[in-house]
Short mmCIF file of C-alpha atoms in Angstrom, two decimals:
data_model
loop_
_atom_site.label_atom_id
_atom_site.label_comp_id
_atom_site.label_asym_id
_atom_site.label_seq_id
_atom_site.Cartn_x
_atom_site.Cartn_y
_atom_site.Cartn_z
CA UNK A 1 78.06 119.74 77.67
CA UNK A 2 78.99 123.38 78.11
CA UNK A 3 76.62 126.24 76.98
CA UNK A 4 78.71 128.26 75.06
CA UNK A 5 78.37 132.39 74.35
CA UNK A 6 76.65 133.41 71.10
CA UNK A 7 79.73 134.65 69.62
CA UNK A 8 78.16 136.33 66.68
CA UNK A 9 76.92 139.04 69.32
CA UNK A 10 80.74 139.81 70.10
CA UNK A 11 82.06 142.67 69.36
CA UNK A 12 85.29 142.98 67.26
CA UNK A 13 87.91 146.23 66.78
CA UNK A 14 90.63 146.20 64.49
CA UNK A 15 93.39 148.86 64.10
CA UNK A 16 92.10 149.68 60.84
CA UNK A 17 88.70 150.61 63.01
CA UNK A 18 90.65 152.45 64.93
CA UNK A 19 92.65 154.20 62.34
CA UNK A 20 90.01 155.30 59.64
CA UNK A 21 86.33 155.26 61.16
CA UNK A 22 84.94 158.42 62.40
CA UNK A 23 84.43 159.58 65.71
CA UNK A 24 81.05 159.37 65.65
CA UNK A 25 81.69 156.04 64.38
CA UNK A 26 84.06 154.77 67.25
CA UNK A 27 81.33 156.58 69.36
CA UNK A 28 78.84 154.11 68.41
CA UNK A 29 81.11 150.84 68.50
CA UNK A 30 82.15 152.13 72.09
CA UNK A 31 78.81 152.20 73.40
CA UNK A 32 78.50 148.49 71.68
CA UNK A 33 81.29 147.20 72.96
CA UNK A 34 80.25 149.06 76.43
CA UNK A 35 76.81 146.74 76.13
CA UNK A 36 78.39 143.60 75.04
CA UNK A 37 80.66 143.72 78.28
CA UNK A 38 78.15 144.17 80.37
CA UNK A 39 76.09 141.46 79.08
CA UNK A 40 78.89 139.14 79.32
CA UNK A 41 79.77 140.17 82.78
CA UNK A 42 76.50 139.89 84.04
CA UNK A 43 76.60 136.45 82.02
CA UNK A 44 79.70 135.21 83.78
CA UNK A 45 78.10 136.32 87.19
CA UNK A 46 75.37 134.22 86.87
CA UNK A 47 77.50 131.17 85.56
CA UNK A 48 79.80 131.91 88.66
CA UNK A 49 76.95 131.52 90.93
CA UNK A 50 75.36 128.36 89.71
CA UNK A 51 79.32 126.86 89.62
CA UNK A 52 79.15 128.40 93.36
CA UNK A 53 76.16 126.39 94.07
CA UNK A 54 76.90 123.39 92.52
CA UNK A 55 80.25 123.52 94.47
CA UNK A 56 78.15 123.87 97.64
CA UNK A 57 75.67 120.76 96.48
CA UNK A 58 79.14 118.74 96.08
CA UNK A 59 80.63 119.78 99.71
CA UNK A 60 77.11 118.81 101.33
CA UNK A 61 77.42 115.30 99.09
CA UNK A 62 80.76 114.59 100.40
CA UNK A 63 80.06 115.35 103.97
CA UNK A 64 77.10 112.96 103.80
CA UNK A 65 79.38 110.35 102.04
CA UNK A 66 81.53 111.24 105.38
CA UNK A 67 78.87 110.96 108.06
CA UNK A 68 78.24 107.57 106.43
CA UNK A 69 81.73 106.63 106.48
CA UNK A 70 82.16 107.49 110.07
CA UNK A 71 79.01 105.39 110.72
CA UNK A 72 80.16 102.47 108.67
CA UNK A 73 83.30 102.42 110.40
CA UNK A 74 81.87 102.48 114.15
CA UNK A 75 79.37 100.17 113.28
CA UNK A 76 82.34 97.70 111.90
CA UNK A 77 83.89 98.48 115.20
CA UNK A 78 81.49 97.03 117.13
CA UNK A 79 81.04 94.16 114.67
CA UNK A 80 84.93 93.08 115.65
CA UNK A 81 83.85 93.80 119.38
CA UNK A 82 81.01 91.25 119.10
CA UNK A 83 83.12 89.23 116.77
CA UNK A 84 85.73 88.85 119.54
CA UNK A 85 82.86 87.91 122.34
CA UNK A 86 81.65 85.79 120.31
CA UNK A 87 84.98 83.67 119.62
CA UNK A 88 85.86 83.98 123.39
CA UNK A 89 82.57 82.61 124.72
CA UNK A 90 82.93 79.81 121.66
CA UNK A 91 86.17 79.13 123.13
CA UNK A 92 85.01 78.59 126.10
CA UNK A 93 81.92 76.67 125.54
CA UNK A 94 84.14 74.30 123.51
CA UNK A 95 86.40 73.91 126.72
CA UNK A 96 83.36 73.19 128.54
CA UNK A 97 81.95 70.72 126.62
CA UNK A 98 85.07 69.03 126.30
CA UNK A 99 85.32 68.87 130.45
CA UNK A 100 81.89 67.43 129.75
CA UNK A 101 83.13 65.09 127.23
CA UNK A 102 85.73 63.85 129.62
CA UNK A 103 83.39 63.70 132.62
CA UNK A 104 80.93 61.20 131.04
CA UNK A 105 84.52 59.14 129.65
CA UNK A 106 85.34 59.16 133.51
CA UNK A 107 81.93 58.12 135.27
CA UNK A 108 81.59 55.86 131.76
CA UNK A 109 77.58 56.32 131.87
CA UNK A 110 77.41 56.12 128.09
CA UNK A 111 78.83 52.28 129.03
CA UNK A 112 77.24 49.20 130.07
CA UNK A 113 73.71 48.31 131.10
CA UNK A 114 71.71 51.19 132.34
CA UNK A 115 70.12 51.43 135.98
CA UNK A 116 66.85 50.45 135.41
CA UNK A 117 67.95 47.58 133.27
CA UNK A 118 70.07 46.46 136.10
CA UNK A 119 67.12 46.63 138.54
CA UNK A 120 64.64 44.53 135.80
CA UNK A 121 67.36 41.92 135.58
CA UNK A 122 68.28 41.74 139.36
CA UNK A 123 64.01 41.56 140.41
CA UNK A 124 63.83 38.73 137.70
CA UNK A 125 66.66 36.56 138.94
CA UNK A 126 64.85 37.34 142.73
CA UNK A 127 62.00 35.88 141.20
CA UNK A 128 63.45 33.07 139.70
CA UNK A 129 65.24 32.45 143.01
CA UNK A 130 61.76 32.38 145.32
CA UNK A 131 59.77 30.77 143.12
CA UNK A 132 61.66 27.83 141.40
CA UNK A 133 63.25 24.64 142.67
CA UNK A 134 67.14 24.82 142.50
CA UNK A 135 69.77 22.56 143.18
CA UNK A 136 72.57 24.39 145.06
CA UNK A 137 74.75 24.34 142.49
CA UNK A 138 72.51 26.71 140.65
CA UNK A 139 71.23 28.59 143.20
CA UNK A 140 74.77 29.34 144.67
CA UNK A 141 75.10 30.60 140.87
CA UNK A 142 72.09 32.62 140.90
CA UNK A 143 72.71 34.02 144.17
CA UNK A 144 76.64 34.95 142.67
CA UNK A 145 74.71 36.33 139.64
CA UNK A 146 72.01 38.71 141.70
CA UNK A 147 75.28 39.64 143.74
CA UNK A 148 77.69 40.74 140.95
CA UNK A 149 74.32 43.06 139.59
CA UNK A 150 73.81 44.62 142.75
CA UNK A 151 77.30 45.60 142.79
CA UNK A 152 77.30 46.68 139.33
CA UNK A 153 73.95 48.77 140.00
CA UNK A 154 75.54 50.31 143.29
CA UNK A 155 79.06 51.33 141.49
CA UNK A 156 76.40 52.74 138.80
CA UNK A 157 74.17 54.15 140.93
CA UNK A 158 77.39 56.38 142.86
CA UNK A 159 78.66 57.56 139.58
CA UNK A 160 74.92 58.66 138.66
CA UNK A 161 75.37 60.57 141.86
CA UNK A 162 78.49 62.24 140.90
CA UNK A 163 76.74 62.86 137.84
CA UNK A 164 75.12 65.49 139.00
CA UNK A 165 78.06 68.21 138.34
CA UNK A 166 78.20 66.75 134.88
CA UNK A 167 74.76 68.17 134.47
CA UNK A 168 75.73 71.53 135.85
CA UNK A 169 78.92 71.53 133.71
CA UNK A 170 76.69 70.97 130.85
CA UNK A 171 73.79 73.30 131.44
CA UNK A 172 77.21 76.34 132.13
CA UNK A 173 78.27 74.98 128.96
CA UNK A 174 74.80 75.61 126.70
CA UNK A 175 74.59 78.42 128.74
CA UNK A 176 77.96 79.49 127.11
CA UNK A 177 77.10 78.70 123.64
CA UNK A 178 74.38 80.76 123.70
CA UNK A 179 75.64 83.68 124.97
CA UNK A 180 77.86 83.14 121.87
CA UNK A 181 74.88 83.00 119.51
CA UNK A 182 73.35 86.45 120.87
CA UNK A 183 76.99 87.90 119.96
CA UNK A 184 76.93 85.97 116.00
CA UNK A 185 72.87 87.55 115.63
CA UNK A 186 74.73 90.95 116.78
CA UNK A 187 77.48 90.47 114.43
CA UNK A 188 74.90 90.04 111.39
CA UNK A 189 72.78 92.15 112.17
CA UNK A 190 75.52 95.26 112.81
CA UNK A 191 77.55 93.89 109.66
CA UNK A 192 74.02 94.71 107.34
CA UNK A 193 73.57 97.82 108.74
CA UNK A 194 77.42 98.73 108.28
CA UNK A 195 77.13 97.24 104.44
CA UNK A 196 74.21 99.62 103.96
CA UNK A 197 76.09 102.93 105.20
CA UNK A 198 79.00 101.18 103.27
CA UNK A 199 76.39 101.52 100.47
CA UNK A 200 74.85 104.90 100.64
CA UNK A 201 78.61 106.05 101.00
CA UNK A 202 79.28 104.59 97.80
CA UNK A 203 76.36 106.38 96.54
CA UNK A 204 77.04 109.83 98.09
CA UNK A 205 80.63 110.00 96.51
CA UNK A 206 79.42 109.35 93.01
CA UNK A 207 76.77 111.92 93.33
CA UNK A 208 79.35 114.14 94.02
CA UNK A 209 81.19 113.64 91.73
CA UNK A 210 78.41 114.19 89.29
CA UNK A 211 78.01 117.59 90.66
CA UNK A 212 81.45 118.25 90.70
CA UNK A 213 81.66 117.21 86.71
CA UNK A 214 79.02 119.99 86.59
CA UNK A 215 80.46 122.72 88.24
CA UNK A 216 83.12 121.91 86.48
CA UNK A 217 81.58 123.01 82.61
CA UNK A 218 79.61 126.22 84.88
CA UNK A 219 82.95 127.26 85.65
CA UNK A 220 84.46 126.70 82.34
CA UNK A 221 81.69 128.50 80.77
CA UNK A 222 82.24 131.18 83.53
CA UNK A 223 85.87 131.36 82.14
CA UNK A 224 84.88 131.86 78.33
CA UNK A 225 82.04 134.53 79.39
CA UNK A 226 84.21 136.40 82.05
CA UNK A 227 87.51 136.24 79.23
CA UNK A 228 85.26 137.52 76.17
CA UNK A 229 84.00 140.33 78.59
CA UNK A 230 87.23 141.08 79.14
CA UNK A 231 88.52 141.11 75.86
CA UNK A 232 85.43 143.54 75.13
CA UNK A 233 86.33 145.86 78.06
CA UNK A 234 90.22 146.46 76.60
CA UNK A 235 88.73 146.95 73.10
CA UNK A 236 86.52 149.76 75.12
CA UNK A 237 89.39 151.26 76.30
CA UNK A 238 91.46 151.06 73.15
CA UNK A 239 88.30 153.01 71.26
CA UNK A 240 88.30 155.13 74.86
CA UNK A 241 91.86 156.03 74.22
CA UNK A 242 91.23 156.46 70.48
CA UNK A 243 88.75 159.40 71.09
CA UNK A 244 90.90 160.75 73.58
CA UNK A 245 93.08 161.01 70.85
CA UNK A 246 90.87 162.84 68.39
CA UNK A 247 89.21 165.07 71.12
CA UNK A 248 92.81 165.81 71.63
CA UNK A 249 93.63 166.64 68.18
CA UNK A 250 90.13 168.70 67.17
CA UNK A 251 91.56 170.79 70.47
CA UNK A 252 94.50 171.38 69.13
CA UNK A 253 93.20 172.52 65.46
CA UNK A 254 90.88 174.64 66.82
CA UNK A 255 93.41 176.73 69.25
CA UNK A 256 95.70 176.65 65.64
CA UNK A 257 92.69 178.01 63.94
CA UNK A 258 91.95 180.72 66.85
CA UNK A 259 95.55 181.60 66.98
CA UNK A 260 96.07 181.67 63.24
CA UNK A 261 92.76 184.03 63.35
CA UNK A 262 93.97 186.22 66.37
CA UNK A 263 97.14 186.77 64.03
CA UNK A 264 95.53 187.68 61.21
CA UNK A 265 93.54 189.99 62.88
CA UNK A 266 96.17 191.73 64.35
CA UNK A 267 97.94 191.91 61.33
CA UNK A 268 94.42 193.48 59.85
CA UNK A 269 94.38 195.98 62.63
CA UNK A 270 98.02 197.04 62.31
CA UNK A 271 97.45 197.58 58.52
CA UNK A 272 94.27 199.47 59.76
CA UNK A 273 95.94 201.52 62.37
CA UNK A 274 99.07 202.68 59.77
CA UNK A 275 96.27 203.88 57.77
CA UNK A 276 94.80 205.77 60.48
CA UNK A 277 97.88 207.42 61.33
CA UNK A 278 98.22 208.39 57.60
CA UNK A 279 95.09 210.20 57.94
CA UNK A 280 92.93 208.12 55.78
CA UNK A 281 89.33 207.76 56.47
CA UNK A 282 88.13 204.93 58.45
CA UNK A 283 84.77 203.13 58.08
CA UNK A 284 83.16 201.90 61.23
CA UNK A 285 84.05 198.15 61.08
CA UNK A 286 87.78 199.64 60.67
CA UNK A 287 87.13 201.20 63.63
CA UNK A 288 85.44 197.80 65.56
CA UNK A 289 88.43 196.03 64.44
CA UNK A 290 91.09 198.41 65.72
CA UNK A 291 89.31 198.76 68.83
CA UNK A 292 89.11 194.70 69.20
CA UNK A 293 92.65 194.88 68.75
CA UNK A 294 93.36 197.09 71.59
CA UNK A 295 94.62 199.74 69.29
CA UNK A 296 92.39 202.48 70.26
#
């Protein structure tokens, strides 16, 4: 809320003031008005200078508000950067797994009986083959059987071997991914920091315009104080002007009373002087007057 003057210290003139009090009396209310103006003035200085510095407070609030926005904004800059590595290497790890995907699909090692299990099976049928009595019937079958496994473990055994870029393919591939997940931990971790200069920002602005509200009401009480001292400096003048006036006038009554007494003296001294010549007797303040007058 504003501080508003003491208005019951002002300092009013009227035209009736002006018109019937004495000049000692506009004397006095000139010399009040005089110190009321000055103590408004100095008032209004004072209020200018806090409005001045709470200006200045505001201007250093909003910069700081701007240094944070300038932050913010580089900061989400490189978030987008990181952003975009992060989707590109994604991409790409995708594509590589999927090459992976389609490798195994190819070489079809997720199918069928593994390599050791086709060794177990082939040593048992061996086995069964040395140690047990057969007819040829069945051990033409068994020897068929052992036959179709080696081949089986052979085809499984050269796809194993071509394998072996499947592992590289895959190891590029996690590789890939997790190059990707240093970009997402960058993207976080540069998206919380932008959030809290986003923040502060935030902040800064409505401190400002806090201040601002309150420079504001300084300057509005500047106005009132700097308005009423004005208003009390053209009622100085107006009194000013008013004795001016009267100085003026007593000046001019007094050279009408000198004159109207330089007359009457003369006319004295003529009356004097026609007695004189009549040879009457003159006393000697007839004689100071006459010579005052220039008549002797």
């Amino acid at each position: 809320m504003a501080d508003s003057i003491d208005e019951s210290k002002n300092v009013t003139v009227t035209e009736e003031d002006l018109e019937n009090k004495s000049k000692g009396e506009l004397i006095k209310l000139a010399g009040q008005l005089r110190d009321r103006r000055n103590e408004l003035n100095q008032m209004a200085s004072e209020r200018a200078s806090a409005r001045d510095d709470l200006n200045a407070k505001t201007r250093e609030k909003v910069d700081e508000a701007q240094e944070h926005r300038e932050k913010r904004d580089e900061l989400n800059e490189q978030v987008q950067e990181h952003k975009d590595k992060r989707n590109e290497l994604n991409a790409e790890a995708n594509e590589l797994f999927d090459k992976v995907d389609n490798l195994k699909n190819d070489l079809e090692l997720d199918e069928g009986t593994s390599v050791e299990q086709l060794k177990e099976e082939i040593e048992d049928l061996e086995f069964k083959q040395q140690t047990e009595v057969l007819s040829s019937e069945d051990e033409k079958e068994l020897i068929e059987k052992i036959e179709t496994k080696r081949e089986k473990l052979q085809e499984k055994q050269e796809k194993l071997d071509q394998g072996g870029d499947l592992e590289e393919l895959k190891e590029e591939a996690e590789e890939v991914r997790s190059e990707a997940s240093k970009h997402h931990q960058k993207v976080t971790e540069l998206a919380d920091e932008a959030q809290k200069h986003h923040n502060e920002m935030i902040e800064a602005y409505r401190e400002a315009d806090e201040i601002r509200d309150e420079a504001d009401e300084k300057h509005e009480e500047f106005v009132e104080a700097q308005e009423a001292a004005d208003q009390h400096h053209e009622d100085f003048v107006r009194v000013q002007k008013r004795l001016r006036e009267l100085d003026k006038k007593e000046e001019e009554q007094e050279r009408s009373q000198r004159e109207e007494k330089q007359e009457a003296a003369r006319e004295e001294a003529e009356e004097i002087y026609q007695k004189f010549k009549e040879g009457e007797t003159l006393d000697t303040e007839d004689l100071m007057k006459l010579q005052k007058a220039g008549k002797l």
